[in-house]
CSV table of C-alpha atoms in Angstrom, one decimal:
chain,number,residue,atom,x,y,z
A,1,MET,CA,70.1,-89.9,-68.3
A,2,LYS,CA,68.1,-87.8,-71.0
A,3,VAL,CA,68.2,-84.8,-68.8
A,4,LEU,CA,71.9,-85.2,-68.4
A,5,LEU,CA,72.7,-85.7,-72.1
A,6,ALA,CA,70.4,-82.9,-73.0
A,7,GLY,CA,72.8,-80.6,-70.9
A,8,LEU,CA,75.6,-81.2,-73.4
A,9,ALA,CA,74.2,-78.6,-75.9
A,10,MET,CA,73.4,-76.1,-73.1
A,11,ALA,CA,76.8,-76.4,-71.4
A,12,THR,CA,78.3,-75.1,-74.7
A,13,MET,CA,76.3,-72.1,-74.5
A,14,ALA,CA,77.2,-71.8,-70.9
A,15,VAL,CA,80.9,-71.7,-71.7
A,16,PHE,CA,80.6,-68.7,-74.0
A,17,THR,CA,78.2,-67.0,-71.7
A,18,THR,CA,80.3,-67.2,-68.8
A,19,GLY,CA,83.1,-65.3,-70.4
A,20,ALA,CA,80.7,-62.4,-71.3
A,21,TYR,CA,80.3,-61.1,-67.7
A,22,ALA,CA,82.9,-59.5,-65.4
A,23,GLN,CA,83.2,-60.6,-61.9
A,24,THR,CA,81.8,-58.3,-59.2
A,25,SER,CA,83.9,-57.7,-56.2
A,26,SER,CA,82.7,-58.7,-52.7
A,27,GLY,CA,84.7,-56.3,-50.8
A,28,THR,CA,83.0,-53.0,-51.5
A,29,SER,CA,81.9,-51.1,-48.4
A,30,THR,CA,79.2,-48.9,-50.1
A,31,PRO,CA,75.7,-49.5,-48.9
A,32,PRO,CA,73.1,-50.2,-51.7
A,33,ALA,CA,71.1,-47.2,-50.7
A,34,ALA,CA,74.2,-45.0,-51.5
A,35,GLN,CA,74.3,-46.1,-55.1
A,36,SER,CA,73.3,-43.8,-57.8
A,37,THR,CA,69.6,-44.1,-58.8
A,38,THR,CA,70.7,-43.5,-62.5
A,39,PRO,CA,73.6,-45.8,-63.1
A,40,SER,CA,75.5,-45.7,-66.4
A,41,PRO,CA,74.8,-48.3,-69.1
A,42,ASP,CA,78.3,-49.7,-68.2
A,43,ASP,CA,77.5,-50.2,-64.6
A,44,GLN,CA,77.1,-53.9,-64.0
A,45,LYS,CA,75.0,-53.6,-61.0
A,46,SER,CA,72.3,-51.6,-63.0
A,47,ASN,CA,71.0,-54.8,-64.6
A,48,MET,CA,71.4,-57.0,-61.7
A,49,VAL,CA,68.7,-59.0,-60.1
A,50,GLU,CA,68.2,-61.6,-57.4
A,51,MET,CA,69.3,-65.1,-58.2
A,52,PRO,CA,66.0,-67.2,-58.5
A,53,ALA,CA,65.8,-70.5,-56.9
A,54,ALA,CA,66.0,-73.2,-59.5
A,55,ASN,CA,67.3,-76.6,-60.1
A,56,TRP,CA,70.9,-76.2,-61.3
A,57,LEU,CA,73.1,-78.7,-63.1
A,58,PHE,CA,76.8,-78.3,-62.7
A,59,VAL,CA,79.5,-78.9,-65.3
A,60,GLN,CA,83.1,-79.5,-64.6
A,61,THR,CA,86.0,-80.1,-67.3
A,62,ALA,CA,89.4,-81.5,-67.0
A,63,ASP,CA,92.3,-82.1,-69.4
A,64,SER,CA,92.7,-85.8,-68.4
A,65,PHE,CA,91.4,-88.5,-65.9
A,66,THR,CA,92.2,-91.7,-64.2
A,67,SER,CA,90.0,-94.2,-62.5
A,68,ASP,CA,90.3,-97.4,-60.5
A,69,GLY,CA,86.5,-98.1,-60.6
A,70,LYS,CA,86.1,-96.7,-57.1
A,71,THR,CA,87.7,-93.3,-57.5
A,72,LEU,CA,87.8,-90.6,-60.4
A,73,THR,CA,90.7,-88.5,-60.5
A,74,LEU,CA,90.5,-85.3,-62.7
A,75,LYS,CA,93.8,-83.8,-63.6
A,76,GLY,CA,94.0,-80.2,-65.1
A,77,ILE,CA,90.5,-79.4,-63.6
A,78,ASN,CA,89.1,-76.0,-64.8
A,79,PRO,CA,89.3,-73.7,-61.9
A,80,GLN,CA,85.7,-72.6,-62.8
A,81,THR,CA,82.6,-74.9,-62.3
A,82,LEU,CA,79.8,-73.8,-64.8
A,83,MET,CA,76.2,-74.1,-64.0
A,84,PHE,CA,73.0,-73.8,-65.9
A,85,SER,CA,69.1,-74.2,-65.6
A,86,ASP,CA,66.2,-73.9,-67.9
A,87,ARG,CA,63.6,-73.1,-65.3
A,88,PRO,CA,62.1,-70.6,-64.3
A,89,GLU,CA,64.0,-69.4,-67.4
A,90,ARG,CA,67.2,-70.4,-69.2
A,91,MET,CA,70.0,-69.3,-67.1
A,92,THR,CA,73.7,-69.7,-66.9
A,93,GLY,CA,76.2,-69.3,-64.1
A,94,ASP,CA,79.6,-70.0,-62.7
A,95,ALA,CA,81.4,-70.8,-59.2
A,96,SER,CA,84.9,-71.3,-58.2
A,97,THR,CA,85.7,-75.0,-58.4
A,98,ALA,CA,87.5,-74.8,-55.0
A,99,LYS,CA,84.4,-73.2,-53.5
A,100,PHE,CA,82.1,-75.7,-55.1
A,101,VAL,CA,84.2,-78.5,-53.1
A,102,GLU,CA,84.0,-76.4,-49.9
A,103,PHE,CA,80.1,-76.2,-50.4
A,104,TRP,CA,79.7,-80.0,-50.9
A,105,ASN,CA,78.7,-80.6,-47.1
A,106,LYS,CA,77.0,-77.4,-46.5
A,107,GLY,CA,73.3,-77.1,-45.8
A,108,LYS,CA,70.5,-79.5,-44.8
A,109,ASP,CA,70.2,-80.9,-48.4
A,110,SER,CA,73.9,-80.9,-49.2
A,111,PHE,CA,75.6,-83.2,-51.6
A,112,GLU,CA,77.2,-85.0,-48.8
A,113,LYS,CA,73.9,-86.0,-47.4
A,114,ASP,CA,72.3,-86.7,-50.8
A,115,PRO,CA,75.1,-87.7,-53.1
A,116,PRO,CA,74.4,-86.4,-56.7
A,117,ASN,CA,74.5,-88.5,-60.0
A,118,ALA,CA,76.8,-87.5,-62.6
A,119,SER,CA,77.1,-88.1,-66.4
A,120,ILE,CA,80.9,-88.3,-67.2
A,121,SER,CA,81.9,-87.9,-70.9
A,122,THR,CA,85.4,-89.1,-71.6
A,123,GLY,CA,87.6,-89.2,-74.5
A,124,VAL,CA,89.9,-92.2,-75.1
A,125,ASP,CA,91.7,-92.7,-78.4
A,126,GLY,CA,89.6,-90.1,-80.2
A,127,LYS,CA,86.3,-91.9,-79.0
A,128,THR,CA,83.8,-90.5,-76.6
A,129,ASP,CA,82.1,-92.7,-73.9
A,130,ILE,CA,79.6,-91.8,-71.5
A,131,VAL,CA,79.1,-93.2,-67.9
A,132,ILE,CA,76.8,-92.6,-65.1
A,133,VAL,CA,78.1,-92.5,-61.6
A,134,GLU,CA,77.4,-91.4,-58.0
A,135,LEU,CA,79.7,-88.7,-56.9
A,136,LEU,CA,81.0,-88.7,-53.2
A,137,ASN,CA,83.8,-87.0,-50.9
A,138,PRO,CA,85.5,-84.6,-53.5
A,139,ARG,CA,89.1,-83.6,-52.7
A,140,LEU,CA,90.9,-80.8,-54.5
A,141,GLU,CA,94.7,-80.4,-54.4
A,142,GLY,CA,96.1,-77.9,-56.9
A,143,ASP,CA,94.5,-78.7,-60.2
A,144,THR,CA,93.7,-82.1,-59.4
A,145,LEU,CA,90.1,-83.1,-58.2
A,146,THR,CA,89.4,-86.5,-56.9
A,147,TYR,CA,85.9,-88.1,-56.2
A,148,ASP,CA,84.9,-91.3,-54.8
A,149,ILE,CA,82.4,-92.8,-57.1
A,150,LYS,CA,79.7,-95.7,-57.3
A,151,PRO,CA,79.2,-96.8,-60.9
A,152,LEU,CA,75.4,-96.8,-62.0
A,153,SER,CA,75.7,-97.4,-65.7
A,154,GLY,CA,78.7,-98.3,-67.9
A,155,GLU,CA,82.2,-98.6,-66.8
A,156,LEU,CA,84.8,-95.8,-66.8
A,157,PRO,CA,88.0,-96.4,-68.7
A,158,GLN,CA,91.2,-96.5,-66.6
A,159,SER,CA,92.6,-93.2,-68.1
A,160,GLY,CA,91.9,-90.7,-70.9
A,161,GLN,CA,91.7,-87.3,-72.0
A,162,GLN,CA,89.2,-84.5,-71.9
A,163,ALA,CA,86.8,-85.4,-69.2
A,164,THR,CA,83.5,-83.6,-68.9
A,165,ILE,CA,81.3,-84.0,-65.7
A,166,PHE,CA,77.7,-83.0,-65.6
A,167,ILE,CA,76.3,-83.2,-62.0
A,168,ASP,CA,72.6,-83.4,-61.4
A,169,TRP,CA,71.0,-81.5,-59.4
A,170,TRP,CA,71.4,-78.7,-56.7
A,171,TYR,CA,68.3,-76.7,-55.8
A,172,GLY,CA,69.3,-73.1,-54.8
A,173,PRO,CA,70.6,-70.7,-54.0
A,174,GLY,CA,68.8,-70.4,-50.6
A,175,TRP,CA,69.8,-67.8,-48.0
A,176,ARG,CA,72.6,-67.2,-45.6
A,177,HIS,CA,73.3,-65.0,-42.6
A,178,ARG,CA,75.7,-62.7,-44.3
A,179,TRP,CA,73.9,-62.0,-47.5
A,180,GLY,CA,74.7,-61.0,-51.0
A,181,TRP,CA,77.5,-58.8,-52.6
A,182,GLY,CA,78.2,-55.5,-50.9
A,183,TRP,CA,77.4,-53.9,-47.5
A,184,GLY,CA,75.0,-55.2,-44.9
A,185,PRO,CA,72.0,-57.5,-45.8
A,186,GLY,CA,72.0,-56.2,-49.4
A,187,PRO,CA,69.1,-57.1,-51.9
A,188,TRP,CA,70.7,-60.3,-53.2
A,189,ALA,CA,70.5,-62.6,-50.3
A,190,GLY,CA,71.2,-65.9,-52.2
A,191,GLY,CA,73.2,-64.7,-55.0
A,192,GLY,CA,72.9,-62.4,-58.0
A,193,CYS,CA,72.2,-62.6,-61.6
A,194,TRP,CA,73.1,-60.1,-64.6
A,195,ARG,CA,70.8,-59.6,-67.5
A,196,GLY,CA,72.8,-59.9,-70.7
A,197,PRO,CA,72.4,-58.1,-73.8
A,198,TYR,CA,70.2,-60.8,-75.3
A,199,GLY,CA,68.0,-61.2,-72.3
A,200,GLY,CA,69.4,-64.1,-70.5
A,201,LEU,CA,70.5,-64.3,-66.9
A,202,HIS,CA,74.0,-65.2,-65.8
A,203,CYS,CA,74.1,-66.0,-62.1
A,204,ARG,CA,76.6,-66.5,-59.1
A,205,PRO,CA,75.3,-68.0,-55.8
A,206,TRP,CA,76.5,-66.4,-52.6
A,207,TRP,CA,79.1,-69.1,-52.0
A,208,ALA,CA,80.7,-69.2,-55.4
A,209,TYR,CA,83.7,-66.9,-55.0
């Protein structure tokens, strides 16, 4: 509970950090070896490093929600799911919400096999409420994301505005057969990170987009 609530402050940082980095295309056919050895300061790949394995917390936001106690429906879900970690260093990241849902049942330690706990912060009549649930079986239709839920602490209101979901934890990024951005195996097997102007890393796992 304390870990999830501590994420509130870090999530605010993640929102601003996410916008500071442009997306790298995954469609380039240029081998890494063919890239210039003296990239310009504006070249995003010049400050790119392999994404380190870490415990990542995910954050999803929505304009409104409804719940019947067994399901949680998030309306106006943000198309981007944020992520952050503080070990081995403070890092932020992002992934497509659609890809996050697709990745739910992938891997030997998937969320489907080991459902995550989530802290849900909701706004109802100007008041904030926090409830802890277990999340299962996500379904995304347009900008509406629905989870099956098992309440662990507290009770979700039937409806409200400005829902924020803190999903705890995913250890990754791990490896895949067709690796990284760009051509061939590439140097960033599980994903890549950019070192920002203030020294922090902003990352994207291989499955994120």
